[in-house]
C-alpha cells in the first residue's frame, strides 16, 4: 500500500468502533485512575492489510539469517561464555513477552478510547510473535550449540529457579493489580520505553561481538515492534495526565516501576554484557556507558523530562540513585559475583574471569580489582573439583547475602539493606525504595487515598525458604538441574566439558545444608536481629563480612 | 631515487572472529546429545515445532512454579485462576501443592496435573504460521479487489445491490471488530494455558482483520462506484431494525465474564447460526445472482477463517472438556445451559435479519432454507462435541 493509502485506510478503519447500545462489555480489571474521554488518536496508525505482510517480510529475514547461521557454521565462532548466559536470558524472556500480550485487555475497559484499542490489539499479536520467535531461537541454540544442557530444560528451570523468579516480575507485574499501573506504566512507559533499549539493542550488539549474530537478528526484529508499543504507552500516559487526580498515582507508579526495572533489568543485562563477553577492547562501551546513553540520555532526558511540563512528577532522585548504584556502588559487579557464588543453584555454566578481563574492568571501572579481583581469582582456583567444596562454602571473604523481599535480588550493596516487619513477618530489602514498594505502594491506601485496585506482592518470595535444611545434592536434584547421566550438574563454574572436570551431585552431598536467611532472621530474638542488621550494613563491598569489632 | 613506502595501515577497532568450535557434536559429555525440550510431554509421539514454542511458556503452580505467583490482584490472586470459567478439566479440584519452609519445590511429577494442559491447537498457530496465513489472505483479497477494479466489475452491479453492499455487507464489519477486540482479545488474558491463550489471540486477529477487510473494501467501493455511500453501514448498524437483534447479541457476547462461555457462545453458537447464515447462506448466494463476483471473495476469506481454523481449535478445546475423565457430566450440564440460552438469542437475532433476504433484485435461496442448513450444521458441530441439540433450536 502506498503511504497515502495507508493514511486513508487508517482513517477508514476508525469507522469500525461503536458505542454499546444494549449491553456494556464485561469489566474484569480495575483501576484507581480516572480518564476523561480525551480524543487521543491511535498512535500506531497500523492497518492489518499492510501489517501482516510487513511482519511476514521481517520473518523471512529472521529465518533466512537462521538458515545462514547454521549453513555458515556460526557456532564454530560463538563464545561459550556468552551463549551460557543465554540459557538464563532465553528461559526468562518468552514469558514477559507473552504476558505483555495478556496485559492488553486490562486496558480495554479502563482506557475508554476505542481508537487506542486498535493499537493495543496489534501489540497483543506482536507479543505473541516475540514470545514464540524467542522460544524458536532458543530451540535453535539447543540444537546447534555444543552444550544443550540448560536449553533443553529451559522452562522447567526458569520456573523453579531463583534467577527465573527475579525475572518473572518482568511478566507478572504486567498482568495483575491496578490495570494502568501494570499494563501501562510498568509495561509500556518504563519497561518497554526505557529498558528494552538495553535488553534488545545493547545486549544483541554484545552478542554479535561474541560471534552470535542470531540474537541481534531476532531481537532487532523484535525491537522494531517495540517502537510501536512505546507509542501506545505514550498516548495512554497523555490521557492519564489530562486528569489531575491521576498525578499522585502516576508519581507512585513511576517510582515503583522505575526502581523495580532498574533492580531487575540492570542486574541481569548488566551481568550478561559485562561478564558474558570476551570482547575486551578498551573502546567498547561498558554497561555503565550504555546505560548512560540508552537510559539516562535517551529515556530520562529526552522522553521523561519533557513530560514534566504536563504535570508528570519525574523521579529524578531515583534515576540519579540508579546511576549511583551502577557507577559508585558496583551494583552490576555485586550481582555478577553473587550469580557466580551461587553457580550451583543455576542451570548454566559461568566462565571464570581472566587477567585480560581484570584489566578491562579496571580500565572501565577504576578500583574494580581491589574490590573484586581477589574473589574472582578464588573463583578460578576453586572452579574444578579438587577435594574442595564449591566457592560458596569456602573461606573467600564472602558472606552469603539476605534476599530482598520486593525485587528478590539479594541485598548486595550491604550498606543499603533495610529491614521491617511487614504483614507479621520480618523482611529484608535491598534498598529503602524496595521497602517502600512493599510497605507503602502495594497497599489499598496510598498517602491517605483509597487505592482498592492496587495489586499485592504474593508468593514464596525467598527461594531459599523452600529448601531450608536440605542437602544441596537434593536441592539440585529436586530442581532437575542434572544431566542425563543422573549425576553431573547442568551448572558448572567453568567451561571445561571434560566429564572428569565437571561437578556432580556426589560433590554436593558433602556440603553443608542450605539455610534460609529469612527463616533464620525470623527465628532471631529482637536483640539478635538488631545486632544482625547493624553488622550486615557494615559489610561489603564484594560481599565481605563486616570487619570484626575492635 | 624514489622510494615507495606503505602508508601506515589503519585498523579499526572491531571484535575479531575467534575459532571456538562450540558447535553441536564437537565433544561428547553428559547431555551432549539431549537436544529436545525435556520438560513437557508431547501430544503425539514426537514433539512438534508448535509445541516447542508454546508449551509451558505460561507457568503453573501445579507444575514447576515452585515459588508460586509473585504479583496478585487486590484480592491476592495472581496468574490465571481456574475458576475464571465454570467448566473444569480433570484435576481442577485438586489443590495446588502447599509449599513452605523446607518443603522443597514439590514439583508435580504426574503431569499434566490438570486436563487443561492436554489442549493443543490443531492449527498449530505460532508467529510464523499466523503471519504467513494472514499475509496470504490480505494479499489475495487485495488482488481480487484490484482485478475487479481493472475489469470494471462493479459496473455490472444494479443499484439495489449497491445499496445492499453499502448497508448490509458494511454492517457486518462491526460484528467482527467488536467481537475481535472485546470478546476474543479480551479472553486471551483468561485461560489457564499458553496453548489456549495463543489460539484465542490468533482468532482475535482473524476477526479484526476481517473487519478491516470489509472496511477497506467499502472504501474502495466508495471510490469506484458513483453514489456509493461509504458511511451507510453506520446508519444501518445503529438504526436499521433488521440489525438490532444481531447487535444486541454481539454486545451480550462481549459482556460475558466466563472465558469458556464467551468462546463457546461465539464460536459454537453465534457463528454457525448467525455468522454463517449471513455469510454463506445470504451473501455468498445472493452476490453472483446480482452480478457480484467480488464480495464473495472478501467475505469468503472470513468464512474460511471461521470454518477451517477458528472452529477447528474451538472443537478441539471443547471436545476435551465434554470427554473429560472427571468432569464430562459437569461440563456437559453447564454447556447445555449455555446452549439453551445462546441458541435462543442467536436464533432471535437470525430471524431479525430475515428482511435482508428480500432486498436484492435477484433473490438468494429462501431464508428458511438457509436457516435449516445452518441449524443442521450447528447440530453436527454439537454432535461432534457430544452435546444434544437444545430444544430452543426448534424455534
XYZ file of N, CA and C in Angstrom, chain A residues 281-498:
654
model
N 37.944 -5.081 24.174
C 38.540 -3.882 23.594
C 38.245 -2.712 24.522
N 39.222 -1.907 24.748
C 39.055 -0.810 25.708
C 38.026 0.217 25.223
N 37.886 0.318 23.875
C 36.954 1.327 23.390
C 35.545 0.783 23.189
N 35.298 -0.449 23.593
C 33.902 -0.877 23.544
C 33.205 -0.374 24.805
N 31.944 -0.018 24.640
C 31.217 0.592 25.752
C 30.995 -0.403 26.883
N 31.152 0.069 28.083
C 30.781 -0.751 29.233
C 29.270 -0.635 29.439
N 28.720 -1.490 30.303
C 27.281 -1.392 30.574
C 26.941 -0.021 31.146
N 27.822 0.486 32.001
C 27.563 1.808 32.589
C 27.485 2.862 31.486
N 28.382 2.765 30.520
C 28.347 3.743 29.418
C 27.096 3.572 28.565
N 26.733 2.317 28.327
C 25.497 2.064 27.558
C 24.285 2.607 28.303
N 24.290 2.362 29.603
C 23.161 2.802 30.442
C 23.035 4.317 30.354
N 24.167 4.989 30.427
C 24.171 6.453 30.386
C 23.563 6.937 29.062
N 23.893 6.211 28.005
C 23.409 6.631 26.676
C 21.943 6.258 26.467
N 21.657 4.980 26.687
C 20.327 4.499 26.331
C 19.269 4.878 27.359
N 19.608 4.812 28.630
C 18.597 5.033 29.660
C 18.617 6.493 30.118
N 19.774 6.968 30.466
C 19.841 8.309 31.057
C 19.564 9.375 29.994
N 20.274 9.305 28.887
C 20.090 10.356 27.876
C 18.834 10.124 27.042
N 18.703 8.940 26.464
C 17.600 8.712 25.528
C 16.245 8.645 26.225
N 16.201 8.011 27.359
C 14.895 7.861 28.024
C 14.633 8.995 28.994
N 15.522 9.136 29.954
C 15.264 10.104 31.029
C 15.254 11.534 30.487
N 16.319 11.932 29.819
C 16.413 13.337 29.414
C 15.559 13.657 28.194
N 15.436 12.703 27.274
C 14.705 13.019 26.042
C 13.224 12.690 26.115
N 12.862 11.705 26.925
C 11.460 11.262 26.933
C 10.736 11.718 28.195
N 11.361 11.424 29.358
C 10.642 11.725 30.613
C 10.623 13.211 30.947
N 11.788 13.821 30.928
C 11.874 15.205 31.403
C 10.909 16.135 30.661
N 10.781 16.021 29.328
C 9.823 16.915 28.656
C 8.379 16.752 29.130
N 8.085 15.622 29.775
C 6.712 15.424 30.251
C 6.444 16.159 31.559
N 7.491 16.672 32.142
C 7.342 17.363 33.427
C 6.404 18.564 33.293
N 6.486 19.214 32.156
C 5.662 20.421 31.987
C 4.167 20.090 31.902
N 3.862 18.821 31.662
C 2.447 18.418 31.665
C 1.978 17.955 33.039
N 2.861 18.101 34.008
C 2.449 17.756 35.364
C 2.959 16.409 35.850
N 3.768 15.711 35.036
C 4.286 14.415 35.476
C 5.417 14.626 36.471
N 5.273 14.001 37.625
C 6.322 14.112 38.644
C 7.390 13.076 38.342
N 8.535 13.540 37.919
C 9.610 12.636 37.485
C 10.433 12.222 38.706
N 10.740 10.943 38.847
C 11.560 10.515 39.994
C 13.049 10.799 39.761
N 13.385 12.096 39.688
C 14.781 12.464 39.417
C 15.730 11.785 40.402
N 15.306 11.786 41.678
C 16.179 11.230 42.713
C 16.484 9.752 42.451
N 15.491 9.017 41.974
C 15.701 7.575 41.764
C 16.563 7.307 40.534
N 16.421 8.173 39.548
C 17.251 7.989 38.349
C 18.720 8.248 38.720
N 18.925 9.294 39.507
C 20.300 9.566 39.951
C 20.792 8.451 40.873
N 19.893 7.933 41.708
C 20.299 6.877 42.624
C 20.620 5.578 41.875
N 19.893 5.321 40.804
C 20.194 4.124 39.997
C 21.594 4.252 39.402
N 21.876 5.433 38.898
C 23.217 5.667 38.350
C 24.268 5.514 39.451
N 23.967 6.056 40.621
C 24.864 5.929 41.772
C 25.117 4.453 42.092
N 24.058 3.651 42.023
C 24.196 2.219 42.299
C 25.113 1.552 41.259
N 24.921 1.922 40.006
C 25.701 1.283 38.935
C 27.147 1.782 38.948
N 27.323 3.068 39.119
C 28.658 3.638 38.950
C 29.481 3.608 40.236
N 28.848 3.993 41.346
C 29.633 4.104 42.589
C 29.539 2.873 43.474
N 28.406 2.201 43.424
C 28.217 1.100 44.367
C 28.385 -0.275 43.729
N 28.760 -0.296 42.469
C 29.114 -1.566 41.818
C 27.965 -2.552 41.706
N 26.743 -2.043 41.504
C 25.565 -2.922 41.540
C 25.723 -4.132 40.608
N 26.119 -3.876 39.365
C 26.237 -4.974 38.393
C 27.321 -5.969 38.832
N 28.431 -5.469 39.338
C 29.523 -6.352 39.755
C 29.117 -7.210 40.961
N 28.350 -6.577 41.845
C 27.886 -7.323 43.025
C 26.952 -8.455 42.598
N 26.091 -8.147 41.609
C 25.135 -9.161 41.144
C 25.882 -10.298 40.443
N 26.806 -9.942 39.565
C 27.552 -10.979 38.837
C 28.303 -11.876 39.813
N 28.877 -11.263 40.827
C 29.619 -12.037 41.829
C 28.672 -12.981 42.575
N 27.468 -12.484 42.849
C 26.512 -13.353 43.545
C 26.077 -14.523 42.664
N 25.779 -14.229 41.392
C 25.399 -15.323 40.473
C 26.493 -16.388 40.452
N 27.751 -15.918 40.432
C 28.865 -16.862 40.370
C 29.040 -17.593 41.706
N 28.809 -16.887 42.818
C 28.847 -17.549 44.131
C 27.835 -18.685 44.179
N 26.652 -18.399 43.672
C 25.571 -19.400 43.745
C 25.460 -20.217 42.486
N 26.575 -20.428 41.765
C 26.504 -21.125 40.476
C 25.808 -22.478 40.600
N 25.958 -23.107 41.734
C 25.452 -24.481 41.884
C 23.924 -24.548 41.909
N 23.261 -23.399 42.117
C 21.793 -23.402 42.118
C 21.241 -23.030 40.749
N 22.108 -22.915 39.746
C 21.671 -22.415 38.442
C 21.667 -23.514 37.385
N 21.485 -23.118 36.141
C 21.415 -24.091 35.044
C 22.194 -23.625 33.826
N 23.294 -22.947 34.089
C 24.218 -22.579 33.014
C 25.621 -22.568 33.610
N 26.605 -22.504 32.724
C 27.991 -22.526 33.183
C 28.539 -21.102 33.205
N 29.309 -20.778 34.218
C 29.852 -19.423 34.349
C 31.369 -19.498 34.248
N 31.869 -18.834 33.229
C 33.299 -18.845 32.933
C 34.048 -17.962 33.942
N 35.164 -18.438 34.485
C 35.960 -17.559 35.361
C 36.507 -16.364 34.585
N 36.785 -15.286 35.289
C 37.406 -14.112 34.674
C 38.931 -14.331 34.611
N 39.549 -13.737 33.596
C 40.990 -13.897 33.393
C 41.693 -12.547 33.593
N 43.011 -12.570 33.468
C 43.768 -11.313 33.605
C 43.301 -10.263 32.603
N 42.987 -10.732 31.388
C 42.519 -9.803 30.357
C 41.207 -9.134 30.791
N 40.340 -9.930 31.412
C 39.079 -9.369 31.915
C 39.367 -8.367 33.029
N 40.272 -8.754 33.930
C 40.600 -7.867 35.058
C 41.071 -6.499 34.555
N 41.921 -6.566 33.540
C 42.485 -5.332 33.012
C 41.380 -4.426 32.459
N 40.451 -5.054 31.759
C 39.339 -4.281 31.173
C 38.463 -3.679 32.272
N 38.140 -4.485 33.261
C 37.291 -3.983 34.342
C 37.970 -2.814 35.070
N 39.267 -2.962 35.286
C 39.986 -1.898 35.997
C 40.006 -0.614 35.166
N 40.121 -0.786 33.847
C 40.131 0.373 32.956
C 38.775 1.069 32.943
N 37.730 0.258 32.889
C 36.379 0.825 32.775
C 35.821 1.266 34.125
N 36.183 0.537 35.155
C 35.666 0.836 36.498
C 36.859 0.939 37.448
N 37.539 2.072 37.469
C 38.749 2.169 38.298
C 38.464 1.749 39.745
N 39.352 0.929 40.283
C 39.164 0.433 41.650
C 38.502 -0.937 41.699
N 38.126 -1.454 40.508
C 37.421 -2.735 40.449
C 38.277 -3.862 41.058
N 39.550 -3.898 40.685
C 40.377 -5.037 41.094
C 40.493 -5.122 42.616
N 40.651 -3.992 43.268
C 40.789 -4.028 44.729
C 39.550 -4.590 45.402
N 38.431 -4.342 44.778
C 37.191 -4.847 45.382
C 36.927 -6.311 45.003
N 37.028 -6.603 43.721
C 36.519 -7.895 43.238
C 37.605 -8.856 42.741
N 38.799 -8.353 42.521
C 39.844 -9.158 41.879
C 40.173 -10.432 42.632
N 40.391 -10.299 43.931
C 40.807 -11.473 44.713
C 39.709 -12.541 44.711
N 38.471 -12.076 44.778
C 37.374 -13.057 44.805
C 37.323 -13.845 43.496
N 37.485 -13.150 42.349
C 37.432 -13.848 41.062
C 38.643 -14.759 40.873
N 39.753 -14.391 41.492
C 40.906 -15.304 41.443
C 40.586 -16.578 42.218
N 39.936 -16.415 43.347
C 39.493 -17.591 44.113
C 38.474 -18.413 43.326
N 37.612 -17.724 42.635
C 36.598 -18.434 41.825
C 37.291 -19.331 40.802
N 38.281 -18.775 40.154
C 39.033 -19.547 39.165
C 39.734 -20.730 39.840
N 40.365 -20.467 40.970
C 41.107 -21.508 41.704
C 40.193 -22.653 42.131
N 38.962 -22.301 42.479
C 38.044 -23.311 43.014
C 37.082 -23.853 41.953
N 37.351 -23.553 40.685
C 36.347 -23.861 39.665
C 36.289 -25.357 39.318
N 37.411 -26.072 39.360
C 37.359 -27.517 39.063
C 37.386 -28.295 40.361
N 36.572 -29.323 40.460
C 36.541 -30.062 41.728
C 37.902 -30.700 42.016
N 38.407 -30.463 43.198
C 39.752 -30.955 43.517
C 39.874 -31.115 45.035
N 38.858 -31.762 45.593
C 38.899 -32.009 47.032
C 38.292 -30.895 47.861
N 38.000 -29.767 47.225
C 37.378 -28.667 47.965
C 35.892 -28.611 47.625
N 35.215 -27.678 48.267
C 33.775 -27.529 48.024
C 33.567 -26.366 47.052
N 32.333 -26.198 46.554
C 32.054 -25.011 45.743
C 32.362 -23.736 46.531
N 32.625 -22.688 45.825
C 33.149 -21.465 46.423
C 32.275 -20.908 47.550
N 30.977 -21.140 47.449
C 30.080 -20.561 48.460
C 30.373 -21.120 49.859
N 30.974 -22.305 49.901
C 31.259 -22.921 51.206
C 32.698 -22.685 51.652
N 33.511 -22.109 50.800
C 34.924 -21.918 51.126
C 35.151 -20.512 51.707
N 36.263 -20.363 52.397
C 36.570 -19.083 53.035
C 37.219 -18.143 52.012
N 36.378 -17.343 51.381
C 36.895 -16.403 50.373
C 36.443 -14.974 50.698
N 36.216 -14.737 51.974
C 35.870 -13.391 52.406
C 34.541 -12.934 51.797
N 33.583 -13.858 51.782
C 32.269 -13.527 51.192
C 31.172 -14.050 52.110
N 30.249 -13.188 52.449
C 29.128 -13.591 53.304
C 27.876 -13.735 52.449
N 27.246 -14.914 52.511
C 26.031 -15.154 51.706
C 24.979 -14.117 52.092
N 24.386 -13.460 51.088
C 23.500 -12.329 51.402
C 22.063 -12.727 51.741
N 21.380 -11.822 52.373
C 19.921 -11.941 52.534
C 19.257 -11.470 51.244
N 18.022 -11.871 51.074
C 17.334 -11.582 49.813
C 16.357 -10.417 50.017
N 16.194 -9.610 48.993
C 15.231 -8.508 49.052
C 13.834 -9.069 48.848
N 12.948 -8.749 49.750
C 11.587 -9.288 49.657
C 10.871 -8.778 48.417
N 11.191 -7.551 48.006
C 10.437 -6.962 46.894
C 11.005 -7.372 45.538
N 12.260 -7.025 45.260
C 12.787 -7.301 43.914
C 13.409 -8.691 43.833
N 13.648 -9.317 44.974
C 14.137 -10.683 45.081
C 15.593 -10.870 44.643
N 16.213 -9.775 44.208
C 17.679 -9.786 44.052
C 18.225 -9.674 45.477
N 19.291 -10.367 45.819
C 19.775 -10.254 47.196
C 20.208 -8.829 47.562
N 20.334 -8.589 48.867
C 20.727 -7.265 49.369
C 22.242 -7.184 49.266
N 22.727 -6.824 48.087
C 24.149 -6.961 47.778
C 24.960 -5.724 48.127
N 24.365 -4.566 47.960
C 25.029 -3.354 48.432
C 24.680 -3.287 49.920
N 25.571 -3.873 50.687
C 25.216 -4.202 52.082
C 24.748 -2.987 52.875
N 25.395 -1.840 52.628
C 25.072 -0.656 53.432
C 23.635 -0.179 53.211
N 23.013 -0.579 52.090
C 21.654 -0.121 51.782
C 20.567 -1.029 52.353
N 20.959 -2.168 52.932
C 19.942 -3.116 53.404
C 19.105 -2.479 54.512
N 17.797 -2.640 54.404
C 16.897 -2.225 55.485
C 15.992 -3.397 55.811
N 15.387 -3.323 56.964
C 14.632 -4.466 57.473
C 13.313 -3.933 58.031
N 12.258 -4.691 57.921
C 10.983 -4.242 58.504
C 10.124 -5.462 58.782
N 9.229 -5.298 59.758
C 8.244 -6.357 59.995
C 6.981 -5.953 59.235
N 6.673 -6.707 58.206
C 5.542 -6.372 57.342
C 4.644 -7.599 57.253
N 3.347 -7.356 57.407
C 2.375 -8.456 57.377
C 2.809 -9.583 58.317
N 3.339 -9.197 59.491
C 3.669 -10.171 60.532
C 4.976 -10.914 60.320
N 5.760 -10.503 59.341
C 6.982 -11.242 59.027
C 8.157 -10.266 58.909
N 9.298 -10.650 59.463
C 10.494 -9.826 59.272
C 11.025 -10.036 57.861
N 11.254 -8.915 57.184
C 11.722 -8.983 55.794
C 12.930 -8.077 55.617
N 13.830 -8.511 54.758
C 14.962 -7.642 54.401
C 14.693 -7.072 53.006
N 15.209 -5.881 52.801
C 15.062 -5.212 51.495
C 16.431 -4.708 51.067
N 16.670 -4.694 49.762
C 17.984 -4.294 49.260
C 18.183 -2.786 49.325
N 17.074 -2.062 49.499
C 17.166 -0.601 49.442
C 15.869 -0.049 50.037
N 15.954 1.160 50.548
C 14.771 1.820 51.105
C 13.607 1.825 50.106
N 13.927 1.945 48.809
C 12.867 2.009 47.783
C 12.105 0.697 47.664
N 12.809 -0.414 47.808
C 12.109 -1.697 47.735
C 11.230 -1.875 48.973
N 11.685 -1.358 50.105
C 10.852 -1.406 51.315
C 9.594 -0.566 51.092
N 9.762 0.600 50.506
C 8.624 1.482 50.212
C 7.623 0.778 49.279
N 8.149 0.059 48.299
C 7.257 -0.621 47.350
C 6.344 -1.602 48.088
N 6.918 -2.376 48.989
C 6.131 -3.373 49.718
C 5.254 -2.728 50.790
N 5.856 -1.840 51.571
C 5.159 -1.275 52.731
C 4.130 -0.221 52.356
N 4.421 0.551 51.317
C 3.616 1.742 51.036
C 2.878 1.695 49.706
N 3.574 1.291 48.646
C 2.956 1.406 47.313
C 1.921 0.312 47.050
N 2.270 -0.926 47.342
C 1.349 -2.040 47.049
C 0.376 -2.252 48.199
N -0.399 -1.229 48.494
C -1.334 -1.260 49.617
C -2.659 -0.649 49.180
N -3.752 -0.967 49.897
C -5.065 -0.456 49.475
C -5.300 1.025 49.802
N -4.362 1.655 50.511
C -4.422 3.114 50.649
C -3.028 3.653 50.347
N -3.007 4.865 49.804
C -1.712 5.478 49.480
C -1.808 6.965 49.828
N -0.979 7.398 50.748
C -0.975 8.790 51.209
C -2.396 9.244 51.553
N -3.105 8.386 52.259
C -4.451 8.712 52.709
C -5.538 8.516 51.665
N -5.151 8.129 50.470
C -6.124 7.952 49.380
C -6.460 6.467 49.226
N -7.720 6.178 49.000
C -8.116 4.785 48.792
C -7.580 4.307 47.436
N -6.881 3.181 47.462
C -6.375 2.599 46.205
C -6.764 1.112 46.166
N -8.065 0.864 46.105
C -8.534 -0.529 46.245
C -8.094 -1.452 45.112
N -7.669 -0.891 44.010
C -7.293 -1.756 42.882
C -5.813 -2.102 42.834
N -5.030 -1.508 43.741
C -3.598 -1.783 43.695
C -3.338 -3.261 43.981
N -2.329 -3.803 43.333
C -2.039 -5.226 43.477
C -1.335 -5.555 44.775
N -0.947 -6.816 44.884
C -0.262 -7.287 46.093
C 0.976 -8.079 45.710
N 1.981 -7.993 46.573
C 3.125 -8.889 46.426
C 2.748 -10.205 47.113
N 2.874 -11.287 46.398
C 2.469 -12.580 46.953
C 3.574 -13.611 46.679
N 3.315 -14.847 47.057
C 4.218 -15.945 46.702
C 5.334 -16.161 47.715
N 6.056 -17.243 47.480
C 7.209 -17.568 48.326
C 8.397 -16.798 47.772
N 8.582 -15.600 48.253
C 9.488 -14.678 47.566
C 10.954 -14.936 47.896
N 11.200 -15.681 48.949
C 12.585 -16.062 49.191
C 12.752 -17.523 48.777
N 13.525 -17.758 47.721
C 13.704 -19.110 47.190
C 14.267 -20.067 48.237
N 15.220 -19.578 49.030
C 15.900 -20.449 49.995
C 14.929 -21.031 51.026
N 13.825 -20.338 51.277
C 12.846 -20.822 52.259
C 12.419 -22.252 51.948
N 12.165 -22.511 50.653
C 11.636 -23.823 50.271
C 12.621 -24.947 50.577
N 13.882 -24.625 50.552
C 14.899 -25.674 50.712
C 15.649 -25.552 52.042
N 15.069 -24.856 52.993
C 15.718 -24.674 54.289
C 16.008 -26.038 54.936
N 17.264 -26.264 55.223
C 17.651 -27.517 55.883
C 17.967 -28.646 54.925
N 17.885 -28.448 53.636
C 18.117 -29.522 52.654
C 19.601 -29.657 52.315
N 19.954 -30.867 51.991
C 21.286 -31.090 51.425
C 21.294 -30.561 49.987
N 22.409 -29.949 49.584
C 22.477 -29.310 48.274
C 22.283 -30.303 47.117
N 22.740 -31.513 47.297
C 22.552 -32.510 46.234
C 21.057 -32.745 46.003
N 20.310 -32.754 47.096
C 18.861 -32.961 46.968
C 18.175 -31.730 46.374
N 18.705 -30.563 46.712
C 18.134 -29.326 46.153
C 18.254 -29.337 44.632
N 19.468 -29.632 44.172
C 19.714 -29.588 42.722
C 18.928 -30.698 42.007
N 18.848 -31.868 42.638
C 18.035 -32.951 42.048
C 16.575 -32.542 41.981
N 16.085 -31.944 43.077
C 14.674 -31.563 43.136
C 14.347 -30.550 42.043
N 15.274 -29.652 41.778
C 15.027 -28.656 40.740
C 15.229 -29.236 39.340
N 15.885 -30.378 39.267
C 16.070 -31.031 37.962
C 17.273 -30.531 37.177
N 18.218 -29.888 37.858
C 19.364 -29.323 37.140
C 20.505 -30.342 37.059
N 20.168 -31.525 36.543
C 21.133 -32.624 36.480
C 21.159 -33.147 35.046
N 22.335 -33.532 34.553
C 22.468 -34.009 33.176
C 22.034 -35.472 33.046
N 22.083 -35.974 31.811
C 21.433 -37.265 31.549
C 22.185 -38.479 32.098
N 23.354 -38.285 32.710
C 23.982 -39.424 33.384
C 23.464 -39.551 34.812
N 22.561 -38.646 35.212
C 21.928 -38.732 36.532
C 22.765 -38.165 37.659
N 23.949 -37.652 37.381
C 24.755 -37.114 38.479
C 25.518 -35.829 38.136
N 25.885 -35.651 36.880
C 26.648 -34.436 36.533
C 25.708 -33.235 36.507
N 26.147 -32.156 37.133
C 25.287 -30.979 37.220
C 25.237 -30.230 35.886
N 24.091 -29.615 35.636
C 23.978 -28.748 34.461
C 24.911 -27.553 34.642
N 24.825 -26.928 35.811
C 25.654 -25.758 36.085
C 27.091 -26.199 36.340
N 28.025 -25.368 35.940
C 29.440 -25.585 36.247
C 30.082 -24.213 36.410
N 31.100 -24.100 37.264
C 31.759 -22.802 37.415
C 32.937 -22.632 36.462
N 32.868 -23.274 35.309
C 33.910 -23.176 34.283
C 33.317 -23.695 32.984
N 34.086 -23.643 31.894
C 33.542 -24.056 30.590
C 34.109 -25.386 30.102
N 34.869 -26.061 30.930
C 35.518 -27.294 30.511
C 34.490 -28.433 30.482
N 34.300 -29.012 29.286
C 33.289 -30.076 29.165
C 33.870 -31.479 29.350
N 35.113 -31.545 29.812
C 35.685 -32.845 30.168
C 34.927 -33.381 31.388
